[in-house]
Amino acid sequence: MPDAGLDAPAQHAGMSTTESSESFQISREIAEFYETAFVPAFFAQWAPILCQAAGVAPGHRVLDVACGTGIVTRTAADRVAPGGRTVGVDLNDAMLSVARRVRPDIEFRQADAARLPFADESFDTVLSQMALMFFPDRVVAVQEMARVTSPGGTVALLVPGAHEHQLAFARFADLAVRHAGDEARSLLSTYFLCGDLDQLASLVESTGLQVTTARTEVGTYRAPSVDAFVTTEVESTPLVQRISSDVYARIRTGAHHVLAGFTTADGRVEAPFESNLVVARRV
Ligand SMILES: C[S@@+](CC[C@H](N)C(=O)[O-])C[C@H]1O[C@@H](n2cnc3c(N)ncnc32)[C@H](O)[C@@H]1O
């Protein structure tokens, strides 16, 4: 999965390798690469789905938690005008710098999802896209989202669906297991940790929010080549530290086989990708 770095020089961005906050101190170069390569190829497609499902509308006050370079924040900002307010928060300075460069008119602040720097009931809608699985304490993060949402307001989350349903990723994981052993599967699955839709809905309900929508959306994962897909999968996860160069080479060769069904005539990878969407109301 594209975390924040997919290809050289943006390898091993560290977003999916560990659940600790330190892993998010990525460089400006990687954040720029995330914005120019991954946002258009993958992240941008989900932002309108999330904003639409959350009912973001003119005049609303919207918070985007773990905003990255701000694709959801700016999608929401365009929908709340005129008269609304949109704020994006993220742990990572580099992501925030790029977010501010792209949209200097939007407020971006550094903050941990576990300690949102806002008063209770400050927002009508709180959004978070492709990030909950990285938070060390997901319940606390959703509690924080609920706290800053006004009564009657909305919290909406979008995360990758189950690993086994992502055909290209599941086949690649099977290949990695064949060459690197069982451990490879869990090393490759961090991005999909919130993939069980029922569990995600239960987590949200456990914070006192009332789930109104829990569904799976299907989009497309795109990589410029099979090699780029492999680089992302191996080098943005701890797998890269556990395998020899021989094993890595065998996985790279095998990937051309297992991903053949998802490879276009000009060599790009395009695979269906499931995301889980949960929308909840603050009562
Ligand atoms: C895969 S990116 C998704 C970014 C953005 N939501 C998007 O859709 O492009 C995950 C983001 O989560 C942020 N993040 C991870 N843990 C966080 C935390 N505890 N609090 C705030 N942001 C966090 C990272 O810095 C990174 O920008």
Short mmCIF file of N, CA, C and O in Angstrom, two decimals, residues 150-225:
data_model
loop_
_atom_site.label_atom_id
_atom_site.label_comp_id
_atom_site.label_asym_id
_atom_site.label_seq_id
_atom_site.Cartn_x
_atom_site.Cartn_y
_atom_site.Cartn_z
N SER A 150 -20.19 18.35 17.50
CA SER A 150 -21.36 18.87 18.22
C SER A 150 -22.49 17.83 18.20
O SER A 150 -22.55 16.99 17.29
N PRO A 151 -23.40 17.87 19.19
CA PRO A 151 -24.52 16.93 19.19
C PRO A 151 -25.30 17.04 17.88
O PRO A 151 -25.55 18.13 17.38
N GLY A 152 -25.62 15.87 17.32
CA GLY A 152 -26.29 15.86 16.01
C GLY A 152 -25.29 15.87 14.86
O GLY A 152 -25.67 15.69 13.70
N GLY A 153 -24.03 16.10 15.17
CA GLY A 153 -23.00 16.14 14.14
C GLY A 153 -22.53 14.74 13.75
O GLY A 153 -23.04 13.72 14.24
N THR A 154 -21.54 14.70 12.87
CA THR A 154 -21.16 13.45 12.20
C THR A 154 -19.67 13.17 12.32
O THR A 154 -18.85 14.07 12.15
N VAL A 155 -19.35 11.90 12.59
CA VAL A 155 -17.96 11.42 12.50
C VAL A 155 -17.95 10.39 11.37
O VAL A 155 -18.78 9.48 11.35
N ALA A 156 -17.03 10.53 10.41
CA ALA A 156 -16.98 9.58 9.30
C ALA A 156 -15.55 9.12 9.06
O ALA A 156 -14.62 9.93 8.99
N LEU A 157 -15.39 7.81 8.96
CA LEU A 157 -14.07 7.19 8.84
C LEU A 157 -14.01 6.34 7.58
O LEU A 157 -14.98 5.63 7.27
N LEU A 158 -12.88 6.39 6.90
CA LEU A 158 -12.68 5.50 5.75
C LEU A 158 -11.30 4.86 5.87
O LEU A 158 -10.30 5.56 6.08
N VAL A 159 -11.28 3.54 5.81
CA VAL A 159 -10.02 2.79 5.97
C VAL A 159 -9.98 1.65 4.95
O VAL A 159 -11.02 1.24 4.43
N PRO A 160 -8.79 1.11 4.67
CA PRO A 160 -8.73 -0.03 3.75
C PRO A 160 -9.52 -1.23 4.30
O PRO A 160 -9.54 -1.47 5.51
N GLY A 161 -10.16 -1.96 3.39
CA GLY A 161 -10.92 -3.15 3.77
C GLY A 161 -10.00 -4.33 4.07
O GLY A 161 -8.77 -4.18 4.14
N ALA A 162 -10.61 -5.50 4.23
CA ALA A 162 -9.86 -6.69 4.65
C ALA A 162 -8.79 -7.06 3.63
O ALA A 162 -9.02 -7.01 2.42
N HIS A 163 -7.63 -7.47 4.16
CA HIS A 163 -6.50 -7.83 3.30
C HIS A 163 -6.89 -8.92 2.30
O HIS A 163 -6.57 -8.83 1.11
N GLU A 164 -7.61 -9.93 2.79
CA GLU A 164 -7.92 -11.07 1.91
C GLU A 164 -8.87 -10.70 0.77
O GLU A 164 -8.98 -11.43 -0.21
N HIS A 165 -9.55 -9.55 0.89
CA HIS A 165 -10.44 -9.12 -0.19
C HIS A 165 -9.74 -8.27 -1.24
O HIS A 165 -10.31 -7.96 -2.28
N GLN A 166 -8.51 -7.85 -0.95
CA GLN A 166 -7.77 -6.99 -1.90
C GLN A 166 -6.96 -7.95 -2.77
O GLN A 166 -5.85 -8.34 -2.40
N LEU A 167 -7.54 -8.33 -3.90
CA LEU A 167 -6.98 -9.46 -4.64
C LEU A 167 -5.51 -9.33 -4.97
O LEU A 167 -4.72 -10.25 -4.74
N ALA A 168 -5.09 -8.18 -5.48
CA ALA A 168 -3.68 -8.02 -5.85
C ALA A 168 -2.79 -8.13 -4.60
O ALA A 168 -1.74 -8.78 -4.63
N PHE A 169 -3.23 -7.52 -3.52
CA PHE A 169 -2.42 -7.52 -2.30
C PHE A 169 -2.40 -8.90 -1.66
O PHE A 169 -1.37 -9.34 -1.13
N ALA A 170 -3.52 -9.59 -1.69
CA ALA A 170 -3.58 -10.94 -1.11
C ALA A 170 -2.68 -11.89 -1.91
O ALA A 170 -1.93 -12.69 -1.33
N ARG A 171 -2.71 -11.77 -3.23
CA ARG A 171 -1.86 -12.65 -4.06
C ARG A 171 -0.39 -12.32 -3.84
O ARG A 171 0.46 -13.21 -3.79
N PHE A 172 -0.09 -11.05 -3.70
CA PHE A 172 1.29 -10.67 -3.45
C PHE A 172 1.74 -11.19 -2.07
O PHE A 172 2.87 -11.68 -1.92
N ALA A 173 0.86 -11.13 -1.09
CA ALA A 173 1.21 -11.64 0.25
C ALA A 173 1.45 -13.15 0.20
O ALA A 173 2.40 -13.65 0.82
N ASP A 174 0.62 -13.88 -0.56
CA ASP A 174 0.84 -15.34 -0.71
C ASP A 174 2.23 -15.60 -1.30
O ASP A 174 2.95 -16.50 -0.85
N LEU A 175 2.58 -14.81 -2.29
CA LEU A 175 3.91 -14.95 -2.92
C LEU A 175 5.02 -14.68 -1.90
O LEU A 175 5.99 -15.44 -1.80
N ALA A 176 4.86 -13.61 -1.13
CA ALA A 176 5.88 -13.26 -0.13
C ALA A 176 6.01 -14.36 0.91
O ALA A 176 7.12 -14.70 1.34
N VAL A 177 4.87 -14.95 1.30
CA VAL A 177 4.90 -16.04 2.29
C VAL A 177 5.67 -17.23 1.71
O VAL A 177 6.48 -17.86 2.39
N ARG A 178 5.45 -17.53 0.43
CA ARG A 178 6.15 -18.66 -0.19
C ARG A 178 7.67 -18.45 -0.14
O ARG A 178 8.43 -19.39 0.05
N HIS A 179 8.12 -17.21 -0.30
CA HIS A 179 9.56 -16.96 -0.35
C HIS A 179 10.16 -16.57 1.00
O HIS A 179 11.34 -16.77 1.23
N ALA A 180 9.34 -15.96 1.86
CA ALA A 180 9.92 -15.39 3.09
C ALA A 180 9.31 -15.96 4.36
O ALA A 180 9.68 -15.55 5.46
N GLY A 181 8.35 -16.89 4.21
CA GLY A 181 7.77 -17.50 5.41
C GLY A 181 6.51 -16.78 5.88
O GLY A 181 6.19 -15.69 5.41
N ASP A 182 5.83 -17.45 6.85
CA ASP A 182 4.52 -16.97 7.31
C ASP A 182 4.52 -15.54 7.83
O ASP A 182 3.53 -14.82 7.70
N GLU A 183 5.63 -15.17 8.42
CA GLU A 183 5.72 -13.84 9.03
C GLU A 183 5.43 -12.73 8.00
O GLU A 183 4.94 -11.66 8.35
N ALA A 184 5.73 -13.03 6.74
CA ALA A 184 5.57 -12.00 5.70
C ALA A 184 4.13 -11.48 5.65
O ALA A 184 3.91 -10.29 5.41
N ARG A 185 3.16 -12.38 5.91
CA ARG A 185 1.77 -11.94 5.77
C ARG A 185 1.45 -10.84 6.78
O ARG A 185 0.88 -9.81 6.44
N SER A 186 1.83 -11.07 8.04
CA SER A 186 1.50 -10.03 9.02
C SER A 186 2.31 -8.75 8.78
O SER A 186 1.82 -7.64 8.99
N LEU A 187 3.53 -8.91 8.29
CA LEU A 187 4.34 -7.72 8.02
C LEU A 187 3.72 -6.87 6.90
O LEU A 187 3.88 -5.65 6.88
N LEU A 188 3.02 -7.54 6.01
CA LEU A 188 2.42 -6.81 4.88
C LEU A 188 1.00 -6.33 5.16
O LEU A 188 0.37 -5.72 4.31
N SER A 189 0.49 -6.66 6.35
CA SER A 189 -0.95 -6.43 6.54
C SER A 189 -1.31 -5.24 7.42
O SER A 189 -2.49 -5.00 7.67
N THR A 190 -0.31 -4.47 7.87
CA THR A 190 -0.60 -3.36 8.78
C THR A 190 -1.65 -2.42 8.21
O THR A 190 -2.53 -1.94 8.93
N TYR A 191 -1.55 -2.16 6.93
CA TYR A 191 -2.47 -1.20 6.34
C TYR A 191 -3.92 -1.66 6.44
O TYR A 191 -4.85 -0.85 6.38
N PHE A 192 -4.10 -2.97 6.61
CA PHE A 192 -5.46 -3.52 6.55
C PHE A 192 -6.01 -3.86 7.94
O PHE A 192 -6.98 -4.59 8.06
N LEU A 193 -5.38 -3.32 8.98
CA LEU A 193 -5.73 -3.69 10.36
C LEU A 193 -7.18 -3.37 10.74
O LEU A 193 -7.71 -3.98 11.65
N CYS A 194 -7.77 -2.40 10.07
CA CYS A 194 -9.17 -2.05 10.39
C CYS A 194 -10.10 -2.62 9.32
O CYS A 194 -11.18 -2.08 9.06
N GLY A 195 -9.69 -3.71 8.69
CA GLY A 195 -10.42 -4.24 7.54
C GLY A 195 -11.73 -4.94 7.86
O GLY A 195 -12.52 -5.19 6.96
N ASP A 196 -11.97 -5.27 9.13
CA ASP A 196 -13.23 -5.93 9.49
C ASP A 196 -14.29 -4.85 9.75
O ASP A 196 -14.22 -4.13 10.75
N LEU A 197 -15.26 -4.77 8.84
CA LEU A 197 -16.24 -3.68 8.89
C LEU A 197 -17.07 -3.73 10.18
O LEU A 197 -17.34 -2.70 10.80
N ASP A 198 -17.48 -4.94 10.59
CA ASP A 198 -18.29 -5.05 11.82
C ASP A 198 -17.49 -4.59 13.04
O ASP A 198 -18.01 -3.89 13.92
N GLN A 199 -16.22 -5.01 13.08
CA GLN A 199 -15.38 -4.59 14.21
C GLN A 199 -15.19 -3.08 14.23
O GLN A 199 -15.20 -2.45 15.29
N LEU A 200 -15.04 -2.51 13.05
CA LEU A 200 -14.85 -1.06 12.98
C LEU A 200 -16.12 -0.35 13.47
O LEU A 200 -16.05 0.61 14.26
N ALA A 201 -17.28 -0.84 13.03
CA ALA A 201 -18.54 -0.22 13.47
C ALA A 201 -18.70 -0.38 14.99
O ALA A 201 -19.14 0.55 15.67
N SER A 202 -18.31 -1.54 15.53
CA SER A 202 -18.42 -1.75 16.99
C SER A 202 -17.49 -0.81 17.73
O SER A 202 -17.86 -0.26 18.78
N LEU A 203 -16.29 -0.65 17.20
CA LEU A 203 -15.34 0.28 17.85
C LEU A 203 -15.96 1.68 17.92
O LEU A 203 -15.93 2.33 18.96
N VAL A 204 -16.56 2.11 16.82
CA VAL A 204 -17.15 3.45 16.77
C VAL A 204 -18.31 3.53 17.77
O VAL A 204 -18.42 4.49 18.54
N GLU A 205 -19.15 2.50 17.81
CA GLU A 205 -20.30 2.52 18.74
C GLU A 205 -19.83 2.50 20.19
O GLU A 205 -20.49 3.06 21.06
N SER A 206 -18.67 1.87 20.44
CA SER A 206 -18.18 1.78 21.83
C SER A 206 -17.84 3.16 22.39
O SER A 206 -17.72 3.32 23.60
N THR A 207 -17.71 4.15 21.53
CA THR A 207 -17.41 5.50 22.02
C THR A 207 -18.69 6.30 22.27
O THR A 207 -18.62 7.48 22.62
N GLY A 208 -19.85 5.67 22.05
CA GLY A 208 -21.12 6.37 22.28
C GLY A 208 -21.70 6.97 21.02
O GLY A 208 -22.82 7.49 21.04
N LEU A 209 -20.98 6.90 19.92
CA LEU A 209 -21.52 7.39 18.65
C LEU A 209 -22.53 6.38 18.11
O LEU A 209 -22.44 5.19 18.40
N GLN A 210 -23.47 6.87 17.29
CA GLN A 210 -24.50 5.99 16.72
C GLN A 210 -24.19 5.79 15.24
O GLN A 210 -24.27 6.75 14.46
N VAL A 211 -23.85 4.56 14.87
CA VAL A 211 -23.47 4.30 13.47
C VAL A 211 -24.71 4.36 12.58
O VAL A 211 -25.72 3.71 12.84
N THR A 212 -24.62 5.16 11.53
CA THR A 212 -25.75 5.27 10.59
C THR A 212 -25.43 4.58 9.27
O THR A 212 -26.34 4.19 8.54
N THR A 213 -24.17 4.46 8.95
CA THR A 213 -23.76 3.79 7.71
C THR A 213 -22.51 2.97 7.97
O THR A 213 -21.57 3.47 8.59
N ALA A 214 -22.50 1.73 7.51
CA ALA A 214 -21.27 0.91 7.55
C ALA A 214 -21.29 0.12 6.27
O ALA A 214 -22.10 -0.79 6.09
N ARG A 215 -20.42 0.49 5.35
CA ARG A 215 -20.44 -0.20 4.06
C ARG A 215 -19.05 -0.24 3.45
O ARG A 215 -18.15 0.50 3.87
N THR A 216 -18.93 -1.12 2.45
CA THR A 216 -17.66 -1.25 1.74
C THR A 216 -17.78 -0.58 0.38
O THR A 216 -18.78 -0.75 -0.32
N GLU A 217 -16.78 0.21 0.05
CA GLU A 217 -16.72 0.89 -1.25
C GLU A 217 -15.59 0.27 -2.07
O GLU A 217 -14.54 -0.06 -1.51
N VAL A 218 -15.80 0.14 -3.36
CA VAL A 218 -14.74 -0.43 -4.20
C VAL A 218 -14.16 0.66 -5.10
O VAL A 218 -14.89 1.35 -5.80
N GLY A 219 -12.86 0.81 -5.04
CA GLY A 219 -12.14 1.76 -5.90
C GLY A 219 -11.03 1.04 -6.64
O GLY A 219 -11.11 -0.18 -6.87
N THR A 220 -10.01 1.80 -7.00
CA THR A 220 -8.91 1.22 -7.78
C THR A 220 -7.57 1.59 -7.16
O THR A 220 -7.35 2.76 -6.80
N TYR A 221 -6.72 0.60 -7.03
CA TYR A 221 -5.34 0.85 -6.63
C TYR A 221 -4.49 0.89 -7.90
O TYR A 221 -4.59 0.00 -8.73
N ARG A 222 -3.69 1.94 -8.02
CA ARG A 222 -2.86 2.07 -9.22
C ARG A 222 -1.39 2.22 -8.85
O ARG A 222 -1.06 2.96 -7.93
N ALA A 223 -0.54 1.53 -9.58
CA ALA A 223 0.91 1.73 -9.44
C ALA A 223 1.48 1.85 -10.85
O ALA A 223 0.96 1.24 -11.79
N PRO A 224 2.55 2.63 -11.02
CA PRO A 224 3.07 2.84 -12.37
C PRO A 224 3.66 1.60 -13.01
O PRO A 224 3.80 1.54 -14.23
N SER A 225 4.03 0.60 -12.18
CA SER A 225 4.61 -0.64 -12.72
C SER A 225 4.55 -1.71 -11.64
O SER A 225 4.33 -1.40 -10.46
#
